[in-house]
PDB file of C-alpha atoms in Angstrom:
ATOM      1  CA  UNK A  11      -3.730 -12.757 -18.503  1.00  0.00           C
ATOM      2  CA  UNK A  12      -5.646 -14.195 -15.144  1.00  0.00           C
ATOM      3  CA  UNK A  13      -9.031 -13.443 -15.129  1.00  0.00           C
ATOM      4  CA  UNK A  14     -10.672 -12.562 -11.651  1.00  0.00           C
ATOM      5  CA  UNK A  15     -12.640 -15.174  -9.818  1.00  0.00           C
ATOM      6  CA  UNK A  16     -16.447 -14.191 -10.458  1.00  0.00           C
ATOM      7  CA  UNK A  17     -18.824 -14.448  -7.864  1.00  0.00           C
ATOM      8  CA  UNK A  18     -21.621 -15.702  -9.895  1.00  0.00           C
ATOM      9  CA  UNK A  19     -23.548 -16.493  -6.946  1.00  0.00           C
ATOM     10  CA  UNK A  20     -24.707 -14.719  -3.849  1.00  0.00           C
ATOM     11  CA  UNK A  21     -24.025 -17.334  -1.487  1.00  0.00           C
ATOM     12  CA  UNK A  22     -20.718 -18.612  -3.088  1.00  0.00           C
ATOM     13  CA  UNK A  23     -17.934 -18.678  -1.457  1.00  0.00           C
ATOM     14  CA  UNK A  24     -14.643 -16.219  -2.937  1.00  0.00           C
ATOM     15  CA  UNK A  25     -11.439 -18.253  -3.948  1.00  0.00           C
ATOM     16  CA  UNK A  26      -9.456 -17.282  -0.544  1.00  0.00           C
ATOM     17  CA  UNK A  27      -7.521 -14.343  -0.993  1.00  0.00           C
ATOM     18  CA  UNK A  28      -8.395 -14.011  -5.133  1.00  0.00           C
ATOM     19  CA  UNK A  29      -9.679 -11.307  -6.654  1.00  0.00           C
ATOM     20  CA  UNK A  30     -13.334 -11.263  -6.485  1.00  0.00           C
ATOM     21  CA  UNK A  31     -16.302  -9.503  -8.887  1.00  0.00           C
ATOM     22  CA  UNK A  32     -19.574  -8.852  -6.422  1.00  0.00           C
ATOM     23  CA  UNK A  33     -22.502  -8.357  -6.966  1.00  0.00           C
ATOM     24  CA  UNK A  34     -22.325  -4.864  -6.497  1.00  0.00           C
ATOM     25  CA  UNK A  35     -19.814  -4.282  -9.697  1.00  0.00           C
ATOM     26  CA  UNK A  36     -16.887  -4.161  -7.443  1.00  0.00           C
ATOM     27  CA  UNK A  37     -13.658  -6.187  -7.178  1.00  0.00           C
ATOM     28  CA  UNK A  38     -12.837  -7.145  -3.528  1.00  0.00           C
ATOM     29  CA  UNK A  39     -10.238  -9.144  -2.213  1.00  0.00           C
ATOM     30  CA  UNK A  40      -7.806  -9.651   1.107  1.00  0.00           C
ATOM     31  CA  UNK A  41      -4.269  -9.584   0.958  1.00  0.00           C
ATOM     32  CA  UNK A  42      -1.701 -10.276   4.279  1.00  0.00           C
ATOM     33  CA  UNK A  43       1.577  -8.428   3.882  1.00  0.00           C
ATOM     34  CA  UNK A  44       4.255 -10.390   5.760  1.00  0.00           C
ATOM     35  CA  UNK A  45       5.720  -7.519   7.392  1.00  0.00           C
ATOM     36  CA  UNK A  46       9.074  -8.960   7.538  1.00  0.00           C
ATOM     37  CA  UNK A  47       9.582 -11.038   4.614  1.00  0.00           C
ATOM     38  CA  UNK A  48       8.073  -8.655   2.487  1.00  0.00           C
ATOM     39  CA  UNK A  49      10.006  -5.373   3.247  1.00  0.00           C
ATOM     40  CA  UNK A  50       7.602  -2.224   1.185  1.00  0.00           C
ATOM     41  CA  UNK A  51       6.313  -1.070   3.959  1.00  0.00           C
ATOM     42  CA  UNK A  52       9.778  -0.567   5.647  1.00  0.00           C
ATOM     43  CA  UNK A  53      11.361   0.854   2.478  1.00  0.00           C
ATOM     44  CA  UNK A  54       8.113   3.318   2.697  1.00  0.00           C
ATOM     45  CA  UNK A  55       9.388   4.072   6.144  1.00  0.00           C
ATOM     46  CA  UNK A  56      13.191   4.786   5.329  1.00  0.00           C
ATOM     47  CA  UNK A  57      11.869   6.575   2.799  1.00  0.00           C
ATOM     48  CA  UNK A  58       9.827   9.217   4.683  1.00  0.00           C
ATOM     49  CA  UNK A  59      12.844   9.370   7.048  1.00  0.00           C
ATOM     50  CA  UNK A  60      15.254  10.066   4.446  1.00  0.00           C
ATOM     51  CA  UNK A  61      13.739  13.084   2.868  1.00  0.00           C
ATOM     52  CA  UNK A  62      12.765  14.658   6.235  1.00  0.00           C
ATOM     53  CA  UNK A  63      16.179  14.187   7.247  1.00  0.00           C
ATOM     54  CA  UNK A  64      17.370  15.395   3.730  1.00  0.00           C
ATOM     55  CA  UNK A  65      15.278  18.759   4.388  1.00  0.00           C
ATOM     56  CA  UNK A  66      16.701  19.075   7.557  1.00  0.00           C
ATOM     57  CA  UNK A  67      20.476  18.520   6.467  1.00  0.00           C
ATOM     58  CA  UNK A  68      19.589  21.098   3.692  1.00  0.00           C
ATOM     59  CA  UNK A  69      17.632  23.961   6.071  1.00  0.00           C
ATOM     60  CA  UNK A  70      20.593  23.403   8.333  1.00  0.00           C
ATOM     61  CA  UNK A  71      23.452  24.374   5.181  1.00  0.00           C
ATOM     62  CA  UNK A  72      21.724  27.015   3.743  1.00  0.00           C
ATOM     63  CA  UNK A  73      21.385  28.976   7.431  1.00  0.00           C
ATOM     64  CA  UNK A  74      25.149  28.261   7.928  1.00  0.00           C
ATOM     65  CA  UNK A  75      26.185  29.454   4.441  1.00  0.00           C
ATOM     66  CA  UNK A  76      24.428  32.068   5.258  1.00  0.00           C
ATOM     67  CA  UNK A  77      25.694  33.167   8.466  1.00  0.00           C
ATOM     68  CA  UNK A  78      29.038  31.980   8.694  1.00  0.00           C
ATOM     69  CA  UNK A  79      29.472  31.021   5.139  1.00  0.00           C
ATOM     70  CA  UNK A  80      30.574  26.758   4.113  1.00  0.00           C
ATOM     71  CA  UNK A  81      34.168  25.425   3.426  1.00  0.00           C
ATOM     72  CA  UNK A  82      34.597  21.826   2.471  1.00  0.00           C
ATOM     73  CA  UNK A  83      35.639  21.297   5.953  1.00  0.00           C
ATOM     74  CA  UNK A  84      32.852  22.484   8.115  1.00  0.00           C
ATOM     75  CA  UNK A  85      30.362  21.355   5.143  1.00  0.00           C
ATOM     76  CA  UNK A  86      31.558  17.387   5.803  1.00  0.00           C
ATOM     77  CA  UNK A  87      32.458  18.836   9.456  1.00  0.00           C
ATOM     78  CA  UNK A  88      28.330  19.156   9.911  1.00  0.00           C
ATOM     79  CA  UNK A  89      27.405  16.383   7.649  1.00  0.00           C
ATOM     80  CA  UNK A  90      28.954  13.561   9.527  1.00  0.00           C
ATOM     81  CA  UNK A  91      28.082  14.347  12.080  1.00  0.00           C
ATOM     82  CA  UNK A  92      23.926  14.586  10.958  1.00  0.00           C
ATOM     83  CA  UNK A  93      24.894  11.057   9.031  1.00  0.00           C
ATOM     84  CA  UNK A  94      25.541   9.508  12.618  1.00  0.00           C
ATOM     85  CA  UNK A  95      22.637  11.167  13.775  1.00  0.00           C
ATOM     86  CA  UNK A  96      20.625   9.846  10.764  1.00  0.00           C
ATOM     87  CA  UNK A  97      21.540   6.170  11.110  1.00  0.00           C
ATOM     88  CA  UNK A  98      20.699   6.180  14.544  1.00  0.00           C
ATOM     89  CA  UNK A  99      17.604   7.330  13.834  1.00  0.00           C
ATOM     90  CA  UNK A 100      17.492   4.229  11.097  1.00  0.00           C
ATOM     91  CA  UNK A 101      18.477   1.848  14.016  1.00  0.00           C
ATOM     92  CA  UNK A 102      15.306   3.199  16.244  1.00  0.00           C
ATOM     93  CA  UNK A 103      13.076   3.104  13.084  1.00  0.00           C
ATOM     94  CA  UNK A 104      13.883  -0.546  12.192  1.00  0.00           C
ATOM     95  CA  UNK A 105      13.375  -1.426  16.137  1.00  0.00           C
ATOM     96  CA  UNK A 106      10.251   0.209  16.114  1.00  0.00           C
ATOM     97  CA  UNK A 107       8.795  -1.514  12.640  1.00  0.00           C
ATOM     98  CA  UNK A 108       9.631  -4.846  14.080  1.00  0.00           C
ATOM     99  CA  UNK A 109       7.819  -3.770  17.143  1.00  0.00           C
ATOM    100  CA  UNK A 110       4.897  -2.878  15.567  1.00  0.00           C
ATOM    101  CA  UNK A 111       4.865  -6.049  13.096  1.00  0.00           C
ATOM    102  CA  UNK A 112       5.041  -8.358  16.566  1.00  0.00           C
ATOM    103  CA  UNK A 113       1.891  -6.102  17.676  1.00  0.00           C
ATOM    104  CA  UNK A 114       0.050  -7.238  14.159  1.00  0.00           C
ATOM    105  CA  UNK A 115       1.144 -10.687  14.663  1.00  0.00           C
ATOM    106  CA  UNK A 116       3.874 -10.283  11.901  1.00  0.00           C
ATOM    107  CA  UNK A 117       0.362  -9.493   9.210  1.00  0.00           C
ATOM    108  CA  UNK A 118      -0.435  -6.249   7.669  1.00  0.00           C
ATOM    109  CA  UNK A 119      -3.975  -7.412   6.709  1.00  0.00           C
ATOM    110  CA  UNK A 120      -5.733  -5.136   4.210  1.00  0.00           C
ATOM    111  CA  UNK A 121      -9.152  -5.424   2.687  1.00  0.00           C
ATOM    112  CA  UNK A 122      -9.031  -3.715  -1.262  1.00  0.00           C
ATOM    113  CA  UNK A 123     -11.875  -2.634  -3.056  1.00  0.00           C
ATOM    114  CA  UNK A 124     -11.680  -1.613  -6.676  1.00  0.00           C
ATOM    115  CA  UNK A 125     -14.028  -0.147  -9.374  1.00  0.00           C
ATOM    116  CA  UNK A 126     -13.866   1.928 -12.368  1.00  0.00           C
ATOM    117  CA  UNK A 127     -13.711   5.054 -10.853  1.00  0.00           C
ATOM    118  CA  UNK A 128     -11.464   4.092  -7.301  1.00  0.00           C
ATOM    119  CA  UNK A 129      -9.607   1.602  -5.374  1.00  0.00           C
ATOM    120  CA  UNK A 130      -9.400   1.687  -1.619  1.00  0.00           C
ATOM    121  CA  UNK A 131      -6.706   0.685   0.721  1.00  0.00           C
ATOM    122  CA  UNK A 132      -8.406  -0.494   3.830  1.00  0.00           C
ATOM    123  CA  UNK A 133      -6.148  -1.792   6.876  1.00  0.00           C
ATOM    124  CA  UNK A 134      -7.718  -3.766   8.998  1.00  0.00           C
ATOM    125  CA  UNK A 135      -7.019  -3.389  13.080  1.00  0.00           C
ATOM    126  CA  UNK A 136      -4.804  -5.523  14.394  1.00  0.00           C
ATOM    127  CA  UNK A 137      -7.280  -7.975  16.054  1.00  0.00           C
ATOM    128  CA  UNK A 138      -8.856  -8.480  12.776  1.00  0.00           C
ATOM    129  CA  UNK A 139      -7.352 -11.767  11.082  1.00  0.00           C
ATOM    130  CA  UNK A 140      -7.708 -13.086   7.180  1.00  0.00           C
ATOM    131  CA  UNK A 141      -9.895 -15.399   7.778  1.00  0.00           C
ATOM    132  CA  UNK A 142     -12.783 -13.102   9.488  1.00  0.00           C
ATOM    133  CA  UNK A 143     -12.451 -10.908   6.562  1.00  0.00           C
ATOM    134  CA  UNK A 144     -13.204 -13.311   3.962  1.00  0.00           C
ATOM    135  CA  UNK A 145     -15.841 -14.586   5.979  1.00  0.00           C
ATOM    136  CA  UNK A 146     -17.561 -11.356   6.669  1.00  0.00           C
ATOM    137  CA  UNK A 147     -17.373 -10.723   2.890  1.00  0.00           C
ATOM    138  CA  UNK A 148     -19.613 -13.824   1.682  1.00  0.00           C
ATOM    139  CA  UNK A 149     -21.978 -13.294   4.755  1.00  0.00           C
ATOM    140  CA  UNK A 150     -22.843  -9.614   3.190  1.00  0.00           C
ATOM    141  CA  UNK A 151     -22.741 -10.394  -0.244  1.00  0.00           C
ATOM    142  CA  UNK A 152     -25.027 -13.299   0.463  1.00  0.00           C
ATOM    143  CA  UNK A 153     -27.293 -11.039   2.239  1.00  0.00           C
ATOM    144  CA  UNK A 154     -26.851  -8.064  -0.031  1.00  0.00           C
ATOM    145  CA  UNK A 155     -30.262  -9.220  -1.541  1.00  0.00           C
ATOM    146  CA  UNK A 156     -29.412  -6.858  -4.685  1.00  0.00           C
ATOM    147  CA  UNK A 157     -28.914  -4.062  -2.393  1.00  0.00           C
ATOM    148  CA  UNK A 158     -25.523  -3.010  -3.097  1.00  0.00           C
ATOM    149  CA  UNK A 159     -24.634  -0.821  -0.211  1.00  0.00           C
ATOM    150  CA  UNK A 160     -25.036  -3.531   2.226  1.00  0.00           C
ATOM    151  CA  UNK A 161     -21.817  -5.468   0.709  1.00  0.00           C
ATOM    152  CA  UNK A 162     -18.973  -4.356   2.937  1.00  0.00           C
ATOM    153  CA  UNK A 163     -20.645  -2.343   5.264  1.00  0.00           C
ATOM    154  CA  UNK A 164     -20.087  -4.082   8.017  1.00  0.00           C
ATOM    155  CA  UNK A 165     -16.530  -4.728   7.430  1.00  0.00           C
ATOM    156  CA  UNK A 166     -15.526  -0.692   7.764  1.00  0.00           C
ATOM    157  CA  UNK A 167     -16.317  -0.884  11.598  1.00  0.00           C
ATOM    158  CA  UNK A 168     -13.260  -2.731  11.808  1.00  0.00           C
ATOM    159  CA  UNK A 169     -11.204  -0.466   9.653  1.00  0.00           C
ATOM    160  CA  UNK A 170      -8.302   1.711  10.671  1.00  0.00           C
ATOM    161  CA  UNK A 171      -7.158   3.317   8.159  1.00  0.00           C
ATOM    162  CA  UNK A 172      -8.272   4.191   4.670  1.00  0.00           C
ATOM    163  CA  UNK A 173      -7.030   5.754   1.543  1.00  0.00           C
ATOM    164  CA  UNK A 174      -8.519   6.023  -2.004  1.00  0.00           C
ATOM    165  CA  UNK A 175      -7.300   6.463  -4.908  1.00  0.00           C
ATOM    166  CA  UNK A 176      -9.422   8.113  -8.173  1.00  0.00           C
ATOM    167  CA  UNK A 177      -8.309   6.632 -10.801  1.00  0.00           C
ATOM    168  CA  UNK A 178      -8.926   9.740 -13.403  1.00  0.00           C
ATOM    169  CA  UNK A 179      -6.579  11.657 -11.165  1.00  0.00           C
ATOM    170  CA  UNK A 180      -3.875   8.963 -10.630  1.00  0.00           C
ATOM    171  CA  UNK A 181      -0.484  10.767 -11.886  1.00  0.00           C
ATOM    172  CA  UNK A 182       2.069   7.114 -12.145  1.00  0.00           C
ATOM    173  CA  UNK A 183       1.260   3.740 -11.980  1.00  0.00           C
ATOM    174  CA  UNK A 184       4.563   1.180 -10.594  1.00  0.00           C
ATOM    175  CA  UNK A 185       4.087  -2.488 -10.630  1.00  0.00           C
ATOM    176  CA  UNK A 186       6.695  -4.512  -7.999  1.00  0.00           C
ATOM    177  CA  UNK A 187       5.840  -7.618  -9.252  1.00  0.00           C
ATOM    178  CA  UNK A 188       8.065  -9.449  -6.311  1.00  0.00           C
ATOM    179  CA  UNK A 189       6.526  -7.576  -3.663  1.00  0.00           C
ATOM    180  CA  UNK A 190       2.960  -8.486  -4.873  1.00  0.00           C
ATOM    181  CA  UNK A 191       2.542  -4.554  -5.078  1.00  0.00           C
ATOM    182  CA  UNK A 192       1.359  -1.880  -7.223  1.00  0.00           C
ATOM    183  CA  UNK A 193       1.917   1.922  -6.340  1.00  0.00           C
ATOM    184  CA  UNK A 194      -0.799   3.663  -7.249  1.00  0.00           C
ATOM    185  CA  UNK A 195       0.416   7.805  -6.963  1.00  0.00           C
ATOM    186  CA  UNK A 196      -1.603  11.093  -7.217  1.00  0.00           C
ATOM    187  CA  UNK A 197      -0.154  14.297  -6.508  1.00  0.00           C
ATOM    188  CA  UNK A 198      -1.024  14.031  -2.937  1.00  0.00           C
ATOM    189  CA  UNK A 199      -1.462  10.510  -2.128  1.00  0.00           C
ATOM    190  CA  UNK A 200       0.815   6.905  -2.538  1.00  0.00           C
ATOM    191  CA  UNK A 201      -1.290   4.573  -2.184  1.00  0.00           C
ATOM    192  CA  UNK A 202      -0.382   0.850  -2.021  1.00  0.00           C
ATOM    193  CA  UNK A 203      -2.438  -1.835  -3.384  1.00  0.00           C
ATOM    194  CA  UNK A 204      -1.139  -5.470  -2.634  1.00  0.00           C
ATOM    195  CA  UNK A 205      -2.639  -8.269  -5.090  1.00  0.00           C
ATOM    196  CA  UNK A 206      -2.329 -11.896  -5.138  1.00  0.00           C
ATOM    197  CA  UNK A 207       0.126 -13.422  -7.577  1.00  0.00           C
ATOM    198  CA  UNK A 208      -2.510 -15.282 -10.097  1.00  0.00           C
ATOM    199  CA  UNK A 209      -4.414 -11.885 -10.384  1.00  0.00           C
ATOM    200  CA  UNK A 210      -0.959  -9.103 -10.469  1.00  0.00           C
ATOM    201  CA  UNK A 211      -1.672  -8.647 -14.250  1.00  0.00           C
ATOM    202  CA  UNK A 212      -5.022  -8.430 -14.473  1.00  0.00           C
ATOM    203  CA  UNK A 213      -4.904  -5.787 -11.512  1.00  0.00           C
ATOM    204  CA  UNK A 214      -2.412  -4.443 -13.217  1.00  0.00           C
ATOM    205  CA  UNK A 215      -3.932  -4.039 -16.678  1.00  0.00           C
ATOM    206  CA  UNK A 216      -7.417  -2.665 -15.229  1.00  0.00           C
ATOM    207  CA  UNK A 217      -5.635   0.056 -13.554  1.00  0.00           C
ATOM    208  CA  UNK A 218      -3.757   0.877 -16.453  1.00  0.00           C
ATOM    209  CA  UNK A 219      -6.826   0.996 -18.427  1.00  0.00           C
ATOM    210  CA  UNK A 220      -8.812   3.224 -16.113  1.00  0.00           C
ATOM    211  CA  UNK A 221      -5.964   5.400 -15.227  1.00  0.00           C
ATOM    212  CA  UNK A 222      -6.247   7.627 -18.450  1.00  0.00           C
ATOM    213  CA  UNK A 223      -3.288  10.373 -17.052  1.00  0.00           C
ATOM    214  CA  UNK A 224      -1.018   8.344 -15.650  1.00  0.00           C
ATOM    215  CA  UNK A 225       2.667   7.177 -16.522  1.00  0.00           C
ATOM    216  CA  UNK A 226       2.722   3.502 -16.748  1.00  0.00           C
ATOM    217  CA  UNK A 227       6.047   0.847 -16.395  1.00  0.00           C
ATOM    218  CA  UNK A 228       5.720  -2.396 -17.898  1.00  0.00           C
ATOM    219  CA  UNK A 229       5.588  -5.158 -15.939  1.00  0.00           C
ATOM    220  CA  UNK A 230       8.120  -7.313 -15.320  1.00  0.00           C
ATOM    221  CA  UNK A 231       9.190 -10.510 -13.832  1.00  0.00           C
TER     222      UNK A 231
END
């Protein structure tokens, strides 16, 4: 198993985009998602669209059985014509992601943040790069002077969206090894965590270990 790179002193600098222990007890580290090489976060998309469009398809049937009543023929009559309706909605959705992705210069970048009791998603805005990140990271845990609440503080101003996970209530853990992601599910919230190849497993294994409910797949290559 990779072990995470340590930060074993204030004022040293974190190994890039590695998985780092603070001073503060908690793992940080920066990951870009290549928004079109790597396609999760599309998938994600298609997927929301799918089941809204599934309920739809499905409210649609049941009010026409109901008031007309359904024959093969006006059952695939209907449903073609919502499958037409539903790619062309997959067309607009694609156009859209890549839209977006040219907005974020092509880089989801996302700041993680992991304990034994959470781990946060935190997207960055779009004008904040990698680089700054990393760099406001060993600035404030240099200057975190053993205060512990100082380390990342000044990093949330530039975040734009956020989503924890608690571990104890975490319901399925699924590793996607060749999308450098881990889906981290509760009843009410998917979150994503994206992790650096050299520290996958040992991500992997201290969420498995601190996830006490949930379902776990093995990981594979």
């Amino acid at each position: 198993m990779h072990k995470p790179f340590i930060l074993t002193e204030m004022k040293k600098q974190p190994a890039d985009s590695r998985v780092t222990l603070y001073p503060d007890g908690k793992y940080r580290w920066v990951y870009e998602v290549p928004m079109l090489k790597n396609p999760s976060i599309l998938v994600d998309v298609y997927k929301v669209l799918g089941i809204s469009f599934g309920l739809v398809w499905l409210f649609n049937v049941l009010l026409i059985g109901c008031e007309e009543g359904l024959s093969l023929s006006s059952l695939w009559g209907f449903s073609s014509g919502f499958l037409i309706l539903m790619a062309v909605f997959a067309v607009i959705g694609y156009v859209a992601y890549v839209i977006v992705a040219w907005t974020y210069g092509w880089k989801y970048v996302v700041l993680f943040e992991m304990d034994e009791k959470e781990v946060k998603h935190q997207q960055m805005s779009r004008q904040v790069k990698k680089a700054k990140v990393l760099g406001a990271l060993t600035a404030l845990a240099g200057a975190a002077g053993g205060r512990p609440g100082v380390v990342g503080s000044g990093i949330l101003a530039s975040t734009r969206f956020s989503s924890t996970s608690v571990l104890k209530n975490v319901a399925r853990l699924i590793p996607c090894r060749r999308m450098n992601l881990i889906k981290v599910n509760q009843l009410l919230n998917k979150n994503r965590i994206y992790v650096p190849d050299e520290d996958f497993d040992f991500v992997y294994d201290f969420l498995c270990q601190h996830c006490t409910k949930a379902k776990k797949q093995p990981l594979r290559d």
